[in-house]
Short mmCIF file of C-alpha atoms in Angstrom, two decimals:
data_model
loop_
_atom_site.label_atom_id
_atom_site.label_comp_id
_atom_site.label_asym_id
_atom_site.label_seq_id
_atom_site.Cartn_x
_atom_site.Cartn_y
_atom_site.Cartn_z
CA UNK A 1 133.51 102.58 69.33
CA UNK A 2 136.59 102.64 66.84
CA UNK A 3 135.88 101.51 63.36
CA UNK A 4 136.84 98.04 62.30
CA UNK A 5 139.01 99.63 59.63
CA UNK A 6 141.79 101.11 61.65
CA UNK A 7 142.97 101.90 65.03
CA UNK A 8 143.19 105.16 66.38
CA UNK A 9 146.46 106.29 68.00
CA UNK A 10 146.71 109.69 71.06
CA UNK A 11 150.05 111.34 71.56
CA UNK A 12 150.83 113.94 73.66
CA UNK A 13 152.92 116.71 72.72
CA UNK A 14 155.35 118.97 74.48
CA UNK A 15 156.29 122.01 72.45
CA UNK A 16 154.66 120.68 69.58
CA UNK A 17 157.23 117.75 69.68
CA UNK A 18 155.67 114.13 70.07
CA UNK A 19 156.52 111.91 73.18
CA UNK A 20 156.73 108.76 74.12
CA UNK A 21 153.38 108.78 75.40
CA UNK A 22 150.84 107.38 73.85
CA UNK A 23 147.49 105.10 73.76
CA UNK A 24 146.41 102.73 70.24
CA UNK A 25 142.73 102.58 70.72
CA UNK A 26 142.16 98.90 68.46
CA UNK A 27 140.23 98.87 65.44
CA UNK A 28 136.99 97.38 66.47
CA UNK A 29 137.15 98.30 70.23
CA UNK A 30 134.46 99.31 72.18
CA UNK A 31 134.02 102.48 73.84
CA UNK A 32 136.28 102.82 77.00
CA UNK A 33 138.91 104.04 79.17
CA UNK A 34 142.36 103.85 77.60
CA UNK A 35 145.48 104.78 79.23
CA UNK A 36 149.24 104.82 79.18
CA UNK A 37 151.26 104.12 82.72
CA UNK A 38 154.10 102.88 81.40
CA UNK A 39 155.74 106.00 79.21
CA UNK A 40 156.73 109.09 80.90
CA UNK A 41 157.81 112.76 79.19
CA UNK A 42 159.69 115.28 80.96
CA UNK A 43 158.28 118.66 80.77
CA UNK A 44 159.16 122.02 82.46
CA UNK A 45 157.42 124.93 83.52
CA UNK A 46 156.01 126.56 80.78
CA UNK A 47 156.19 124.53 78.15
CA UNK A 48 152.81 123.82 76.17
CA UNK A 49 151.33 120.38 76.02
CA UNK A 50 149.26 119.45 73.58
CA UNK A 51 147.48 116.41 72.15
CA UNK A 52 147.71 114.35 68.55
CA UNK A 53 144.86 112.33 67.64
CA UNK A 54 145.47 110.74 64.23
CA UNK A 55 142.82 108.14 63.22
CA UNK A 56 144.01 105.31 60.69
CA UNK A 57 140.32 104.16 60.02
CA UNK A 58 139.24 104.43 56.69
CA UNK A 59 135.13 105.37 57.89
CA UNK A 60 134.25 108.12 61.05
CA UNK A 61 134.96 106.43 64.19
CA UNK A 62 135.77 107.24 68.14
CA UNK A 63 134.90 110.42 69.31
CA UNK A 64 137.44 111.68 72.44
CA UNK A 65 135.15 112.86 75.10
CA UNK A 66 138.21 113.90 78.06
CA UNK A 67 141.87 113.51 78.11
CA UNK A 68 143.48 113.66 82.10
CA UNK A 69 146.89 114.16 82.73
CA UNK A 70 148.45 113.00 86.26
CA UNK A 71 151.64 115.63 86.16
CA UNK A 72 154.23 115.20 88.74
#
């Protein structure tokens, strides 16, 4: 569950750069499945991916259990 102080926002990263793709996890939400279908990155073979978890609540809040990409 993410605090009711602040929301928690996920970005993934190619080449340490941020993308557009990314998931706000609402302060106060329950635990659950969260995704982004909308935003799309391009990335090429070889290049590292990498995640960015930055959480705005001002208490401990949601723990990330898995992350799943769908590349194609």
């Amino acid at each position: 569950t993410q605090s009711a102080t602040g929301s928690m926002v996920i970005t993934v990263r190619v080449e340490l750069a941020d993308t557009s793709i990314t998931v706000t996890i609402a302060a106060g939400s329950a635990a659950g499945t969260f995704t982004d279908y909308v935003n799309t990155a391009p990335i090429v073979a070889g290049e590292r991916i990498s995640i960015k978890a930055v959480n705005n609540a001002t208490v401990a809040s949601s723990q990330v259990n898995q992350i799943t990409f769908n590349i194609i």
